[in-house]
Amino acid sequence: MTAYIGLLCLLHLLITLVLSIDITYHVKEEGRPHTYIGDIAVDSNLSHPLTHQQHTLITFTQLQRTVESGSHLFNVTNSGKLYTTQTLDAESLCTYNKECSRIVKVAVRKGKTFMKILKIKILIEDVNDHSPKFPKNEIEIQFSERDRKGDKIPILNAIDEDISIKNSQITYMIKENKREPFSLSVTKRDGIFIPELILGDKLDREVKDSYMLTLEAKDGGSPPKTATLKVHISVTDFNDNIPVFSQKLYNISVSNSHQRHLPILTLKATDQDSGDNGKISYHFNHKTSRNIQKYFVLDKKTGDLFLHDNFQFTKKQSYKLFIEAQDGGNPPLKTVARVHIYVINNRNTAPLINIDFVSPLSESSAAVPEDSEVDSFIAYVMVTDTDSGPNGEVICDLKHDKFKLAKIDSKEYKMIVKGHLDREIRDHYKVSIVCHDMGSPQLESKKYFSVKVTDVNDVEPHFTKETFQFLTYENQKVDFPIGFINATDPDLGDGGQLTYSIINDNNNDNIPFQLTKIWIYFYITTNRSRNERHL
């Protein structure tokens, strides 16, 4: 057992390394919005061995908050705390018996310097929030009085929509048997556990022609959830053959040149029973994700499988469907076949450019301080091209004297400062990013945006003259203006607001002049009468 656990840990480590995951967290579904998941700042170990003051300079910014990636389900604070944004439902987000996870990308900066992109994997743990359900509350089955001891009849199986094996694994038992001639067994067919009633003794229809049993289904959750099915048994002939597909696994390929009115596959199942017991209809099994079902159309009578009108060849490379064949017996019997569909996309579509600004002003503009250092991180750029082969290989470029692109991954870039910025010289730039694929012909996309250079107090005030010279006469009244002074500062806001003061170089407290503000201007005025002199 210890060796087995060690092997699982090793496999998990290898998978983590392949995916380049930096941190993995676990969160249970159905929690309240804003549920705390973890502290990226602590768990990434980026703050060690920094001082507290240095630690506060590290900031975290969540990138690519899109529905397609699933990262909109989570929120990362500036200090690195990770929370949910809404109640998580594993059943709607993931598929049966598959790891349920989402990847969140986080840009880490120290001050204004870009450090790295962290890839955070969040495993969404299934909770036992669904009870088993039978398709019906009651069914009727038939045993023949000619049946022998040990003969079996399959009955309806329950379905549990939980996506984990433990919470959806169902066990069955008969409640309050009252010594009736039936027992229960469970048989696995095509991955489905089918309960079967076993005849324990010969039946005599003339003595008793009907029985009533209660079948209980219990899932493997903690605590477990249950469902019951009333089984009415008539002593007569019954549907004793299940449908059989021509093959249990169908592997098919479909290209974008396929005509929508033609089926991509025709499933075929047979049933040796006659009448309604041998009539077969075809349906999507519950293991087929509802999100996948919407891309396909299944003809219940013929078994023809079509592409839906909303099917897009750029969405996904492969699909897995579970199709069941069901006969018309009472109760109906069914069997399941797996269908693997591989998508061949020969189209060449243009790349899609997505930009996440560190300091956005709008969807197409960002703010950058004029004191930003060279190589300061401005935006995260991700390019999407779902084409295959060279059609999906992308190259991006940004030609500008103040900004440039630096490659992070094959389709990921960071936009950084290339040259010194000075708002007083220029406060606004128009920028464009151009990306093209390697197809033939090459397809190109452009993304235009603007960068606003914000002001910092980096310019000293300057007097409009090097020397101001004024003449006044003795015995002037107090507050008599003798001259106007003026200085300029191109900075904005408080950095451009000027105040004036007189500096006494001779340490003489008897200077007969003072500064007086009249409206928005500053004047040198007298503060007492004085003999005639020059300033």
CSV table of N, CA, C and O in Angstrom, one decimal, residues 146-208:
chain,number,residue,atom,x,y,z
A,146,ARG,N,-42.5,-20.3,-15.9
A,146,ARG,CA,-41.7,-21.4,-16.5
A,146,ARG,C,-40.2,-21.1,-16.2
A,146,ARG,O,-39.3,-22.0,-16.5
A,147,ASP,N,-39.9,-20.0,-15.6
A,147,ASP,CA,-38.5,-19.6,-15.3
A,147,ASP,C,-37.9,-20.5,-14.2
A,147,ASP,O,-38.7,-21.0,-13.3
A,148,ARG,N,-36.6,-20.8,-14.3
A,148,ARG,CA,-36.0,-21.6,-13.3
A,148,ARG,C,-35.3,-20.8,-12.2
A,148,ARG,O,-35.0,-19.6,-12.3
A,149,LYS,N,-35.0,-21.5,-11.1
A,149,LYS,CA,-34.3,-20.9,-10.0
A,149,LYS,C,-32.9,-20.4,-10.5
A,149,LYS,O,-32.2,-21.1,-11.2
A,150,GLY,N,-32.6,-19.2,-10.1
A,150,GLY,CA,-31.3,-18.6,-10.6
A,150,GLY,C,-31.4,-17.7,-11.8
A,150,GLY,O,-30.5,-17.0,-12.1
A,151,ASP,N,-32.6,-17.7,-12.5
A,151,ASP,CA,-32.8,-16.8,-13.6
A,151,ASP,C,-32.8,-15.4,-13.2
A,151,ASP,O,-33.2,-15.1,-12.1
A,152,LYS,N,-32.2,-14.5,-14.0
A,152,LYS,CA,-32.1,-13.1,-13.6
A,152,LYS,C,-32.8,-12.2,-14.6
A,152,LYS,O,-33.0,-12.5,-15.8
A,153,ILE,N,-33.3,-11.0,-14.1
A,153,ILE,CA,-33.9,-10.0,-14.9
A,153,ILE,C,-33.2,-8.7,-14.5
A,153,ILE,O,-33.3,-8.2,-13.4
A,154,PRO,N,-32.6,-8.0,-15.5
A,154,PRO,CA,-32.1,-6.6,-15.2
A,154,PRO,C,-33.2,-5.6,-14.9
A,154,PRO,O,-34.3,-5.7,-15.6
A,155,ILE,N,-33.0,-4.7,-14.0
A,155,ILE,CA,-33.9,-3.7,-13.8
A,155,ILE,C,-33.3,-2.3,-13.9
A,155,ILE,O,-32.1,-2.3,-14.2
A,156,LEU,N,-34.0,-1.3,-13.7
A,156,LEU,CA,-33.5,0.1,-13.9
A,156,LEU,C,-32.3,0.3,-13.0
A,156,LEU,O,-32.4,0.0,-11.8
A,157,ASN,N,-31.3,0.9,-13.5
A,157,ASN,CA,-30.2,1.4,-12.6
A,157,ASN,C,-30.4,2.8,-12.3
A,157,ASN,O,-31.0,3.6,-13.0
A,158,ALA,N,-29.9,3.2,-11.1
A,158,ALA,CA,-29.9,4.6,-10.7
A,158,ALA,C,-28.7,5.4,-11.2
A,158,ALA,O,-27.7,4.8,-11.6
A,159,ILE,N,-28.9,6.7,-11.3
A,159,ILE,CA,-27.8,7.6,-11.8
A,159,ILE,C,-27.5,8.6,-10.8
A,159,ILE,O,-28.4,9.2,-10.2
A,160,ASP,N,-26.2,8.8,-10.5
A,160,ASP,CA,-25.8,9.9,-9.6
A,160,ASP,C,-25.0,10.9,-10.4
A,160,ASP,O,-23.9,10.5,-11.0
A,161,GLU,N,-25.4,12.1,-10.4
A,161,GLU,CA,-24.7,13.1,-11.3
A,161,GLU,C,-23.4,13.6,-10.7
A,161,GLU,O,-22.7,14.4,-11.4
A,162,ASP,N,-23.0,13.2,-9.5
A,162,ASP,CA,-21.7,13.6,-9.0
A,162,ASP,C,-20.6,13.1,-9.9
A,162,ASP,O,-20.7,12.0,-10.5
A,163,ILE,N,-19.5,13.9,-10.1
A,163,ILE,CA,-18.5,13.5,-11.1
A,163,ILE,C,-17.4,12.6,-10.6
A,163,ILE,O,-16.7,12.1,-11.3
A,164,SER,N,-17.3,12.5,-9.2
A,164,SER,CA,-16.2,11.6,-8.7
A,164,SER,C,-16.7,10.2,-8.6
A,164,SER,O,-17.9,10.0,-8.4
A,165,ILE,N,-15.8,9.2,-8.7
A,165,ILE,CA,-16.2,7.8,-8.6
A,165,ILE,C,-16.9,7.5,-7.3
A,165,ILE,O,-17.9,6.9,-7.2
A,166,LYS,N,-16.2,8.0,-6.2
A,166,LYS,CA,-16.7,7.7,-4.9
A,166,LYS,C,-18.2,8.2,-4.7
A,166,LYS,O,-19.0,7.4,-4.2
A,167,ASN,N,-18.4,9.4,-5.0
A,167,ASN,CA,-19.7,10.0,-4.7
A,167,ASN,C,-20.8,9.5,-5.7
A,167,ASN,O,-22.0,9.6,-5.4
A,168,SER,N,-20.4,9.0,-6.8
A,168,SER,CA,-21.4,8.5,-7.8
A,168,SER,C,-21.5,7.0,-7.8
A,168,SER,O,-22.3,6.4,-8.6
A,169,GLN,N,-20.6,6.3,-7.1
A,169,GLN,CA,-20.6,4.8,-7.1
A,169,GLN,C,-21.9,4.4,-6.3
A,169,GLN,O,-22.1,4.8,-5.1
A,170,ILE,N,-22.7,3.5,-6.9
A,170,ILE,CA,-24.0,3.2,-6.3
A,170,ILE,C,-24.0,1.7,-5.9
A,170,ILE,O,-23.5,0.8,-6.7
A,171,THR,N,-24.5,1.4,-4.7
A,171,THR,CA,-24.8,0.1,-4.3
A,171,THR,C,-26.3,-0.1,-4.1
A,171,THR,O,-27.0,0.9,-3.9
A,172,TYR,N,-26.7,-1.4,-4.3
A,172,TYR,CA,-28.2,-1.6,-4.3
A,172,TYR,C,-28.5,-2.7,-3.2
A,172,TYR,O,-27.7,-3.6,-2.9
A,173,MET,N,-29.7,-2.6,-2.7
A,173,MET,CA,-30.2,-3.6,-1.7
A,173,MET,C,-31.7,-3.6,-1.8
A,173,MET,O,-32.4,-2.6,-2.2
A,174,ILE,N,-32.3,-4.8,-1.5
A,174,ILE,CA,-33.7,-4.9,-1.4
A,174,ILE,C,-34.2,-4.7,0.0
A,174,ILE,O,-33.6,-5.3,1.0
A,175,LYS,N,-35.1,-3.8,0.2
A,175,LYS,CA,-35.6,-3.5,1.5
A,175,LYS,C,-36.8,-4.4,1.9
A,175,LYS,O,-37.7,-4.5,1.0
A,176,GLU,N,-36.8,-4.9,3.1
A,176,GLU,CA,-38.0,-5.7,3.6
A,176,GLU,C,-38.5,-6.8,2.6
A,176,GLU,O,-39.5,-6.7,2.0
A,177,ASN,N,-37.6,-7.7,2.4
A,177,ASN,CA,-37.8,-8.8,1.4
A,177,ASN,C,-39.0,-9.7,1.8
A,177,ASN,O,-39.7,-10.2,1.0
A,178,LYS,N,-39.3,-9.9,3.1
A,178,LYS,CA,-40.4,-10.7,3.6
A,178,LYS,C,-40.4,-12.1,3.0
A,178,LYS,O,-41.4,-12.7,2.7
A,179,ARG,N,-39.2,-12.7,2.9
A,179,ARG,CA,-39.0,-14.1,2.5
A,179,ARG,C,-39.6,-14.3,1.1
A,179,ARG,O,-40.1,-15.4,0.8
A,180,GLU,N,-39.7,-13.3,0.3
A,180,GLU,CA,-40.2,-13.5,-1.1
A,180,GLU,C,-39.1,-14.1,-1.9
A,180,GLU,O,-37.9,-13.9,-1.6
A,181,PRO,N,-39.5,-14.9,-3.0
A,181,PRO,CA,-38.5,-15.7,-3.7
A,181,PRO,C,-37.6,-14.9,-4.7
A,181,PRO,O,-37.4,-15.3,-5.8
A,182,PHE,N,-37.0,-13.8,-4.1
A,182,PHE,CA,-36.1,-13.0,-5.0
A,182,PHE,C,-34.9,-12.5,-4.2
A,182,PHE,O,-35.0,-12.2,-3.0
A,183,SER,N,-33.8,-12.4,-4.9
A,183,SER,CA,-32.6,-11.8,-4.3
A,183,SER,C,-32.0,-10.9,-5.3
A,183,SER,O,-32.5,-10.8,-6.4
A,184,LEU,N,-30.9,-10.2,-4.9
A,184,LEU,CA,-30.4,-9.2,-5.8
A,184,LEU,C,-28.9,-9.4,-6.1
A,184,LEU,O,-28.1,-9.9,-5.3
A,185,SER,N,-28.5,-9.2,-7.3
A,185,SER,CA,-27.1,-9.2,-7.7
A,185,SER,C,-26.9,-8.0,-8.6
A,185,SER,O,-27.8,-7.4,-9.2
A,186,VAL,N,-25.6,-7.6,-8.8
A,186,VAL,CA,-25.3,-6.4,-9.6
A,186,VAL,C,-24.2,-6.9,-10.6
A,186,VAL,O,-23.2,-7.5,-10.3
A,187,THR,N,-24.5,-6.6,-11.9
A,187,THR,CA,-23.6,-6.9,-13.0
A,187,THR,C,-23.1,-5.7,-13.7
A,187,THR,O,-23.9,-4.8,-13.9
A,188,LYS,N,-21.8,-5.6,-14.0
A,188,LYS,CA,-21.2,-4.5,-14.7
A,188,LYS,C,-21.3,-4.7,-16.2
A,188,LYS,O,-20.7,-5.7,-16.7
A,189,ARG,N,-21.9,-3.9,-16.9
A,189,ARG,CA,-22.0,-4.0,-18.4
A,189,ARG,C,-21.6,-2.6,-19.0
A,189,ARG,O,-22.3,-1.6,-18.7
A,190,ASP,N,-20.6,-2.7,-19.8
A,190,ASP,CA,-20.1,-1.4,-20.5
A,190,ASP,C,-19.9,-0.3,-19.5
A,190,ASP,O,-20.2,0.9,-19.8
A,191,GLY,N,-19.4,-0.6,-18.4
A,191,GLY,CA,-19.1,0.4,-17.4
A,191,GLY,C,-20.2,0.8,-16.5
A,191,GLY,O,-20.1,1.7,-15.7
A,192,ILE,N,-21.4,0.2,-16.7
A,192,ILE,CA,-22.6,0.6,-15.9
A,192,ILE,C,-22.9,-0.6,-15.0
A,192,ILE,O,-23.0,-1.8,-15.5
A,193,PHE,N,-23.2,-0.3,-13.7
A,193,PHE,CA,-23.6,-1.4,-12.8
A,193,PHE,C,-25.1,-1.6,-12.9
A,193,PHE,O,-25.8,-0.6,-12.5
A,194,ILE,N,-25.5,-2.7,-13.3
A,194,ILE,CA,-27.0,-3.0,-13.5
A,194,ILE,C,-27.5,-3.9,-12.4
A,194,ILE,O,-26.9,-5.0,-12.3
A,195,PRO,N,-28.5,-3.5,-11.6
A,195,PRO,CA,-29.0,-4.4,-10.6
A,195,PRO,C,-29.9,-5.5,-11.3
A,195,PRO,O,-30.6,-5.2,-12.3
A,196,GLU,N,-29.9,-6.7,-10.8
A,196,GLU,CA,-30.6,-7.8,-11.4
A,196,GLU,C,-31.4,-8.5,-10.3
A,196,GLU,O,-30.8,-8.8,-9.2
A,197,LEU,N,-32.6,-8.8,-10.6
A,197,LEU,CA,-33.4,-9.6,-9.6
A,197,LEU,C,-33.2,-11.1,-10.0
A,197,LEU,O,-33.2,-11.5,-11.2
A,198,ILE,N,-32.8,-11.9,-9.0
A,198,ILE,CA,-32.6,-13.3,-9.2
A,198,ILE,C,-33.7,-14.1,-8.6
A,198,ILE,O,-34.2,-13.9,-7.5
A,199,LEU,N,-34.2,-15.0,-9.4
A,199,LEU,CA,-35.3,-15.8,-9.0
A,199,LEU,C,-34.8,-16.9,-8.0
A,199,LEU,O,-33.9,-17.7,-8.4
A,200,GLY,N,-35.4,-17.0,-6.8
A,200,GLY,CA,-34.9,-17.9,-5.8
A,200,GLY,C,-35.7,-19.2,-5.8
A,200,GLY,O,-35.2,-20.2,-5.2
A,201,ASP,N,-36.8,-19.3,-6.5
A,201,ASP,CA,-37.6,-20.5,-6.5
A,201,ASP,C,-38.6,-20.5,-7.7
A,201,ASP,O,-38.8,-19.4,-8.2
A,202,LYS,N,-39.1,-21.6,-8.0
A,202,LYS,CA,-40.1,-21.7,-9.1
A,202,LYS,C,-41.3,-20.9,-8.7
A,202,LYS,O,-41.7,-20.9,-7.6
A,203,LEU,N,-41.9,-20.2,-9.7
A,203,LEU,CA,-43.1,-19.4,-9.5
A,203,LEU,C,-44.3,-20.2,-10.0
A,203,LEU,O,-44.3,-20.9,-10.9
A,204,ASP,N,-45.4,-20.0,-9.2
A,204,ASP,CA,-46.7,-20.6,-9.6
A,204,ASP,C,-47.7,-19.5,-9.8
A,204,ASP,O,-48.2,-18.9,-8.8
A,205,ARG,N,-48.0,-19.1,-11.0
A,205,ARG,CA,-48.9,-18.0,-11.3
A,205,ARG,C,-50.3,-18.2,-10.7
A,205,ARG,O,-50.9,-17.2,-10.3
A,206,GLU,N,-50.7,-19.5,-10.6
A,206,GLU,CA,-52.0,-19.7,-10.1
A,206,GLU,C,-52.1,-19.5,-8.6
A,206,GLU,O,-53.2,-19.2,-8.0
A,207,VAL,N,-51.0,-19.6,-7.9
A,207,VAL,CA,-50.9,-19.4,-6.4
A,207,VAL,C,-50.8,-17.9,-6.2
A,207,VAL,O,-51.5,-17.3,-5.4
A,208,LYS,N,-49.8,-17.2,-6.9
A,208,LYS,CA,-49.6,-15.8,-6.7
A,208,LYS,C,-49.0,-15.3,-8.1
A,208,LYS,O,-48.0,-15.7,-8.6
